[in-house]
């Protein structure tokens, strides 16, 4: 609603399959990629950090602890440089991955977006914030120069 108050963009939901893992979701995004040429805006929503067990341990405006900040920095760097192999191995190679994402379901939408963006996509970070120190939110725009009408209206000149 904040991006498009008119809410005049048709929306459909895609269910994730956590038991099928990250590579499956990357392939799923790749299968959706041709829809971009038909003026379809592909939006993926997840969380840059999702460990609700830690949610109450910090005050609302707390700075992120080192284990959150390091993972968040790794995530931004990895996505903006299209290091898909590093992302696929993220649960094993990212700093503090298991602590930031005890389960993958909030991380998997990123793979759908990366797949849909294609190998030529560039990522731009539009927003980054932390709430309670441990709830990390990032808004990443994956783009390849082509913008469907919905993207142009929603993001303007970004």
mmCIF file of C-alpha atoms in Angstrom:
data_model
loop_
_atom_site.group_PDB
_atom_site.id
_atom_site.type_symbol
_atom_site.label_atom_id
_atom_site.label_comp_id
_atom_site.label_asym_id
_atom_site.label_seq_id
_atom_site.Cartn_x
_atom_site.Cartn_y
_atom_site.Cartn_z
ATOM 1 C CA UNK A 1 0.000 0.000 0.000
ATOM 2 C CA UNK A 2 2.852 2.421 0.653
ATOM 3 C CA UNK A 3 4.434 1.891 -2.760
ATOM 4 C CA UNK A 4 1.169 1.943 -4.687
ATOM 5 C CA UNK A 5 -1.732 3.479 -2.711
ATOM 6 C CA UNK A 6 -4.138 2.898 -5.614
ATOM 7 C CA UNK A 7 -3.606 -0.863 -5.188
ATOM 8 C CA UNK A 8 -4.456 -1.383 -8.844
ATOM 9 C CA UNK A 9 -1.801 -3.990 -9.591
ATOM 10 C CA UNK A 10 -3.139 -7.555 -9.827
ATOM 11 C CA UNK A 11 -1.459 -9.800 -7.262
ATOM 12 C CA UNK A 12 -1.150 -13.540 -6.934
ATOM 13 C CA UNK A 13 0.573 -15.475 -4.189
ATOM 14 C CA UNK A 14 3.213 -18.142 -4.610
ATOM 15 C CA UNK A 15 3.726 -20.700 -1.867
ATOM 16 C CA UNK A 16 7.237 -21.554 -0.814
ATOM 17 C CA UNK A 17 8.372 -25.134 -0.366
ATOM 18 C CA UNK A 18 10.867 -24.979 2.536
ATOM 19 C CA UNK A 19 11.647 -28.694 2.344
ATOM 20 C CA UNK A 20 12.905 -28.253 -1.259
ATOM 21 C CA UNK A 21 15.628 -25.746 -0.361
ATOM 22 C CA UNK A 22 17.223 -22.678 -1.876
ATOM 23 C CA UNK A 23 18.198 -24.103 -5.289
ATOM 24 C CA UNK A 24 14.581 -25.086 -5.988
ATOM 25 C CA UNK A 25 13.456 -21.530 -5.265
ATOM 26 C CA UNK A 26 16.188 -20.088 -7.488
ATOM 27 C CA UNK A 27 14.938 -22.325 -10.337
ATOM 28 C CA UNK A 28 11.371 -21.291 -9.567
ATOM 29 C CA UNK A 29 12.377 -17.646 -9.967
ATOM 30 C CA UNK A 30 14.131 -18.472 -13.235
ATOM 31 C CA UNK A 31 10.900 -20.054 -14.494
ATOM 32 C CA UNK A 32 9.029 -16.843 -13.615
ATOM 33 C CA UNK A 33 11.606 -14.552 -15.269
ATOM 34 C CA UNK A 34 9.933 -14.466 -18.729
ATOM 35 C CA UNK A 35 6.847 -12.903 -17.125
ATOM 36 C CA UNK A 36 8.801 -9.649 -16.766
ATOM 37 C CA UNK A 37 8.506 -9.199 -20.538
ATOM 38 C CA UNK A 38 4.714 -9.354 -20.138
ATOM 39 C CA UNK A 39 4.622 -6.358 -17.784
ATOM 40 C CA UNK A 40 4.555 -8.510 -14.642
ATOM 41 C CA UNK A 41 6.161 -7.128 -11.487
ATOM 42 C CA UNK A 42 7.703 -9.899 -9.369
ATOM 43 C CA UNK A 43 7.906 -9.095 -5.656
ATOM 44 C CA UNK A 44 9.473 -11.372 -3.055
ATOM 45 C CA UNK A 45 8.997 -10.740 0.636
ATOM 46 C CA UNK A 46 11.053 -12.290 3.391
ATOM 47 C CA UNK A 47 13.324 -11.133 6.187
ATOM 48 C CA UNK A 48 17.023 -10.294 6.224
ATOM 49 C CA UNK A 49 17.133 -11.750 9.746
ATOM 50 C CA UNK A 50 14.450 -13.863 11.339
ATOM 51 C CA UNK A 51 15.100 -15.265 14.784
ATOM 52 C CA UNK A 52 12.021 -14.516 16.849
ATOM 53 C CA UNK A 53 13.517 -16.239 19.908
ATOM 54 C CA UNK A 54 15.795 -13.200 20.211
ATOM 55 C CA UNK A 55 13.036 -10.666 19.570
ATOM 56 C CA UNK A 56 12.348 -9.722 23.197
ATOM 57 C CA UNK A 57 15.978 -9.631 24.293
ATOM 58 C CA UNK A 58 16.635 -6.108 22.991
ATOM 59 C CA UNK A 59 14.856 -2.739 23.311
ATOM 60 C CA UNK A 60 12.935 -1.358 20.305
ATOM 61 C CA UNK A 61 15.625 1.112 19.173
ATOM 62 C CA UNK A 62 18.644 -1.084 19.971
ATOM 63 C CA UNK A 63 21.555 -1.170 17.576
ATOM 64 C CA UNK A 64 22.050 -4.576 16.009
ATOM 65 C CA UNK A 65 24.396 -6.915 17.851
ATOM 66 C CA UNK A 66 27.538 -7.966 15.991
ATOM 67 C CA UNK A 67 26.068 -11.317 14.873
ATOM 68 C CA UNK A 68 23.156 -9.533 13.150
ATOM 69 C CA UNK A 69 25.252 -6.708 11.672
ATOM 70 C CA UNK A 70 27.811 -9.129 10.206
ATOM 71 C CA UNK A 71 25.134 -11.292 8.587
ATOM 72 C CA UNK A 72 23.313 -8.230 7.256
ATOM 73 C CA UNK A 73 26.545 -6.853 5.767
ATOM 74 C CA UNK A 74 27.314 -10.249 4.190
ATOM 75 C CA UNK A 75 23.804 -10.436 2.739
ATOM 76 C CA UNK A 76 23.950 -6.956 1.195
ATOM 77 C CA UNK A 77 27.416 -7.565 -0.245
ATOM 78 C CA UNK A 78 26.487 -10.992 -1.601
ATOM 79 C CA UNK A 79 23.246 -9.894 -3.266
ATOM 80 C CA UNK A 80 24.566 -6.640 -4.719
ATOM 81 C CA UNK A 81 27.504 -8.518 -6.273
ATOM 82 C CA UNK A 82 25.292 -11.376 -7.564
ATOM 83 C CA UNK A 83 27.255 -14.064 -5.736
ATOM 84 C CA UNK A 84 24.504 -16.644 -6.120
ATOM 85 C CA UNK A 85 26.746 -19.590 -5.212
ATOM 86 C CA UNK A 86 27.599 -17.896 -1.906
ATOM 87 C CA UNK A 87 23.899 -17.352 -1.253
ATOM 88 C CA UNK A 88 23.103 -20.984 -2.030
ATOM 89 C CA UNK A 89 25.695 -22.035 0.539
ATOM 90 C CA UNK A 90 24.599 -19.338 2.977
ATOM 91 C CA UNK A 91 23.487 -21.607 5.789
ATOM 92 C CA UNK A 92 27.018 -23.043 5.812
ATOM 93 C CA UNK A 93 29.165 -20.047 4.829
ATOM 94 C CA UNK A 94 27.489 -16.818 5.957
ATOM 95 C CA UNK A 95 28.603 -15.373 9.286
ATOM 96 C CA UNK A 96 26.173 -16.372 12.030
ATOM 97 C CA UNK A 97 23.708 -17.803 9.474
ATOM 98 C CA UNK A 98 22.057 -20.322 11.787
ATOM 99 C CA UNK A 99 21.633 -17.699 14.490
ATOM 100 C CA UNK A 100 20.018 -15.235 12.054
ATOM 101 C CA UNK A 101 17.878 -17.822 10.247
ATOM 102 C CA UNK A 102 17.220 -20.900 12.400
ATOM 103 C CA UNK A 103 14.945 -22.043 9.550
ATOM 104 C CA UNK A 104 14.984 -20.992 5.901
ATOM 105 C CA UNK A 105 11.384 -20.025 5.155
ATOM 106 C CA UNK A 106 11.960 -16.274 5.518
ATOM 107 C CA UNK A 107 15.185 -16.424 3.501
ATOM 108 C CA UNK A 108 13.854 -18.436 0.528
ATOM 109 C CA UNK A 109 11.949 -15.575 -1.182
ATOM 110 C CA UNK A 110 15.323 -13.980 -1.913
ATOM 111 C CA UNK A 111 16.165 -16.926 -4.177
ATOM 112 C CA UNK A 112 12.912 -16.550 -6.114
ATOM 113 C CA UNK A 113 13.743 -12.869 -6.653
ATOM 114 C CA UNK A 114 17.334 -13.615 -7.665
ATOM 115 C CA UNK A 115 16.169 -16.241 -10.143
ATOM 116 C CA UNK A 116 13.496 -13.972 -11.589
ATOM 117 C CA UNK A 117 16.000 -11.139 -11.940
ATOM 118 C CA UNK A 118 18.309 -13.267 -14.035
ATOM 119 C CA UNK A 119 22.080 -13.419 -14.145
ATOM 120 C CA UNK A 120 22.266 -9.904 -15.611
ATOM 121 C CA UNK A 121 20.263 -8.304 -12.786
ATOM 122 C CA UNK A 122 21.828 -5.656 -10.602
ATOM 123 C CA UNK A 123 20.715 -5.140 -7.023
ATOM 124 C CA UNK A 124 20.251 -1.761 -5.425
ATOM 125 C CA UNK A 125 19.592 -1.430 -1.718
ATOM 126 C CA UNK A 126 16.692 0.989 -1.259
ATOM 127 C CA UNK A 127 16.217 0.590 2.496
ATOM 128 C CA UNK A 128 17.883 -0.984 5.518
ATOM 129 C CA UNK A 129 16.699 -0.806 9.109
ATOM 130 C CA UNK A 130 16.736 -2.704 12.379
ATOM 131 C CA UNK A 131 14.013 -2.988 14.980
ATOM 132 C CA UNK A 132 14.673 -4.438 18.437
ATOM 133 C CA UNK A 133 18.262 -4.805 17.238
ATOM 134 C CA UNK A 134 17.554 -8.201 15.709
ATOM 135 C CA UNK A 135 14.772 -7.670 13.168
ATOM 136 C CA UNK A 136 16.671 -6.647 10.051
ATOM 137 C CA UNK A 137 14.685 -5.324 7.111
ATOM 138 C CA UNK A 138 16.160 -4.641 3.700
ATOM 139 C CA UNK A 139 14.493 -3.497 0.530
ATOM 140 C CA UNK A 140 16.521 -4.648 -2.453
ATOM 141 C CA UNK A 141 15.551 -3.774 -6.013
ATOM 142 C CA UNK A 142 16.790 -6.332 -8.538
ATOM 143 C CA UNK A 143 16.805 -4.816 -11.994
ATOM 144 C CA UNK A 144 18.312 -5.361 -15.419
ATOM 145 C CA UNK A 145 17.455 -2.115 -17.163
ATOM 146 C CA UNK A 146 13.980 -3.269 -18.196
ATOM 147 C CA UNK A 147 11.150 -1.878 -16.117
ATOM 148 C CA UNK A 148 7.575 -2.945 -16.485
ATOM 149 C CA UNK A 149 4.885 -0.299 -16.142
ATOM 150 C CA UNK A 150 4.131 -1.409 -12.567
ATOM 151 C CA UNK A 151 7.776 -0.954 -11.571
ATOM 152 C CA UNK A 152 7.960 2.495 -13.140
ATOM 153 C CA UNK A 153 4.846 3.625 -11.269
ATOM 154 C CA UNK A 154 5.878 2.011 -7.983
ATOM 155 C CA UNK A 155 9.536 3.012 -7.834
ATOM 156 C CA UNK A 156 9.533 6.151 -9.936
ATOM 157 C CA UNK A 157 13.003 7.268 -10.910
ATOM 158 C CA UNK A 158 15.001 4.953 -8.635
#
